[in-house]
């Protein structure tokens, strides 16, 4: 497939008809596809030969049914990032946590309801590095159409999926990362809706374009699907009003720069009141590491073209991008947002059943024998000195359901960092009763001489959480006790600042096994993860039996 410059006409979101619960059904054929990108021919794995993959659009209350057919040579799980999966934990698609992946030539039907949540979410492969090319938007509209938005109905909607591109098979990138012990090689380009844009060494690399009308308001649905990098996003000559993050409405927040970490989404209104012309959209890396490391210094671009503007990209205006180290711009954005409080939204729980401190980071470990390209040391990542090990023979959820926990995992995940040094490799979970309220101080390890610190996007499956406070340095319960219990951000992924902390709170109102991990893929195989085990509640809050075609391991 040749990737040429194209202007995609907008589908206008004008329909406000009352919808009743429906079934939204898709088939994803996941297989290899020849592609020429960045002047290189390569084979990538995609859903339905699309990059980004198909958009799932549903209305709150609908049932989503996706038949996944695995024509790739790799085991495959697909995760519906941000979906609550109420009593459908089997469909969460976390490899070895909730299923054993759809094997090559196999298939599985994921089925779940989208209830009590609306906005921009996304889906992605959740096994090996496949999510670099297997991802797409998952958009949940309010029940009463655009009238349901807590802001004026936009004239049109523009999806912006930011990604990363490697000129080689991403599975090999991951294998190499394991052999060297040093994490994944940096990507060859950043992408905007699958295309790198025109500011790469390859001329004619392909650029996304969208045509707009003068003086209208558009809703940008921005998703950071990049594998390992936080991003800045701007559109030259235009400002944004942020209205939602991670499918949770916010108080309107005006900015000219969006900051977004892998796993997060941002919905932003943009009014096309600039002099009619051509304007670049652009994304570059926010590098939060406190010691120098290699990262992709490129810029992905796209074009916003006003209706009557000339067709020549050479006339487009480029935004001034923040510098890669601009922690001030990033901090302003991440810390200023507040949640929009509506009477129908669940309030912040006022009492806490589990008070946890989870300290995490990346450390050095001796090379393992099988790490044949390892020189000197390998990387290991941890939460509370536990380096998470994926089970090999059973998914955690199936083990819970079958009552064979002890053979597959231990329920001894510590509630605070153990005093003893040393890192333990274990499949360790934190056990919760149904309905428990959990508060976690997510503490990014403050000091590491060689590796420094960096922002880690911590993502929790199955639940939204309130972000009650954030700060730099070490969390101190006496000095840092001012929590926003009134209108905190509601998220499923929080960028915990480099060497800093965030306090989150959530109610464990859904039985199952819920992964909490760093959404930088480089850190996941290193063990920067843990799992919440939530037991059945009183009927009807019981985990149902697995679907008949559930990908088993035993
Ligand atoms: Cu978006 Cu566990 O992932």
mmCIF file of N, CA, C and O and ligand atoms in Angstrom, residues 79 81 122 124 126 459 461 515 517 519, ligand 1:
data_model
loop_
_atom_site.group_PDB
_atom_site.id
_atom_site.type_symbol
_atom_site.label_atom_id
_atom_site.label_comp_id
_atom_site.label_asym_id
_atom_site.label_seq_id
_atom_site.Cartn_x
_atom_site.Cartn_y
_atom_site.Cartn_z
ATOM 1 N N UNK A 79 -6.880 -5.172 24.172
ATOM 2 C CA UNK A 79 -7.371 -4.514 25.383
ATOM 3 C C UNK A 79 -8.175 -3.276 25.003
ATOM 4 O O UNK A 79 -7.798 -2.547 24.099
ATOM 5 N N UNK A 81 -8.915 -0.087 26.248
ATOM 6 C CA UNK A 81 -8.261 0.760 27.255
ATOM 7 C C UNK A 81 -9.239 1.781 27.833
ATOM 8 O O UNK A 81 -9.716 2.664 27.122
ATOM 9 N N UNK A 122 -9.702 4.074 23.642
ATOM 10 C CA UNK A 122 -9.074 3.441 22.497
ATOM 11 C C UNK A 122 -8.847 1.979 22.783
ATOM 12 O O UNK A 122 -9.096 1.516 23.901
ATOM 13 N N UNK A 124 -6.104 -1.451 21.941
ATOM 14 C CA UNK A 124 -4.767 -1.777 21.424
ATOM 15 C C UNK A 124 -4.394 -3.206 21.787
ATOM 16 O O UNK A 124 -4.910 -3.766 22.759
ATOM 17 N N UNK A 126 -2.381 -6.061 23.483
ATOM 18 C CA UNK A 126 -1.782 -6.058 24.824
ATOM 19 C C UNK A 126 -0.918 -7.288 25.002
ATOM 20 O O UNK A 126 -0.978 -7.971 26.011
ATOM 21 N N UNK A 459 -1.186 3.278 34.522
ATOM 22 C CA UNK A 459 -2.531 2.987 34.021
ATOM 23 C C UNK A 459 -3.159 1.880 34.857
ATOM 24 O O UNK A 459 -2.516 0.895 35.160
ATOM 25 N N UNK A 461 -6.327 -0.780 34.906
ATOM 26 C CA UNK A 461 -7.404 -1.404 34.142
ATOM 27 C C UNK A 461 -8.695 -1.421 34.970
ATOM 28 O O UNK A 461 -8.652 -1.547 36.193
ATOM 29 N N UNK A 515 -5.057 -5.122 36.108
ATOM 30 C CA UNK A 515 -3.651 -4.793 35.935
ATOM 31 C C UNK A 515 -3.426 -3.308 36.235
ATOM 32 O O UNK A 515 -4.228 -2.465 35.831
ATOM 33 N N UNK A 517 -0.153 -0.779 35.623
ATOM 34 C CA UNK A 517 1.206 -0.863 35.077
ATOM 35 C C UNK A 517 1.632 0.431 34.415
ATOM 36 O O UNK A 517 0.803 1.299 34.124
ATOM 37 N N UNK A 519 2.568 2.537 31.342
ATOM 38 C CA UNK A 519 2.155 2.442 29.938
ATOM 39 C C UNK A 519 3.280 2.782 28.973
ATOM 40 O O UNK A 519 3.054 2.935 27.775
HETATM 41 CU CU1 LIG B 1 -3.557 0.640 27.459
HETATM 42 CU CU2 LIG B 1 -2.723 -2.359 30.109
HETATM 43 O O1 LIG B 1 -3.126 -0.876 28.772
#
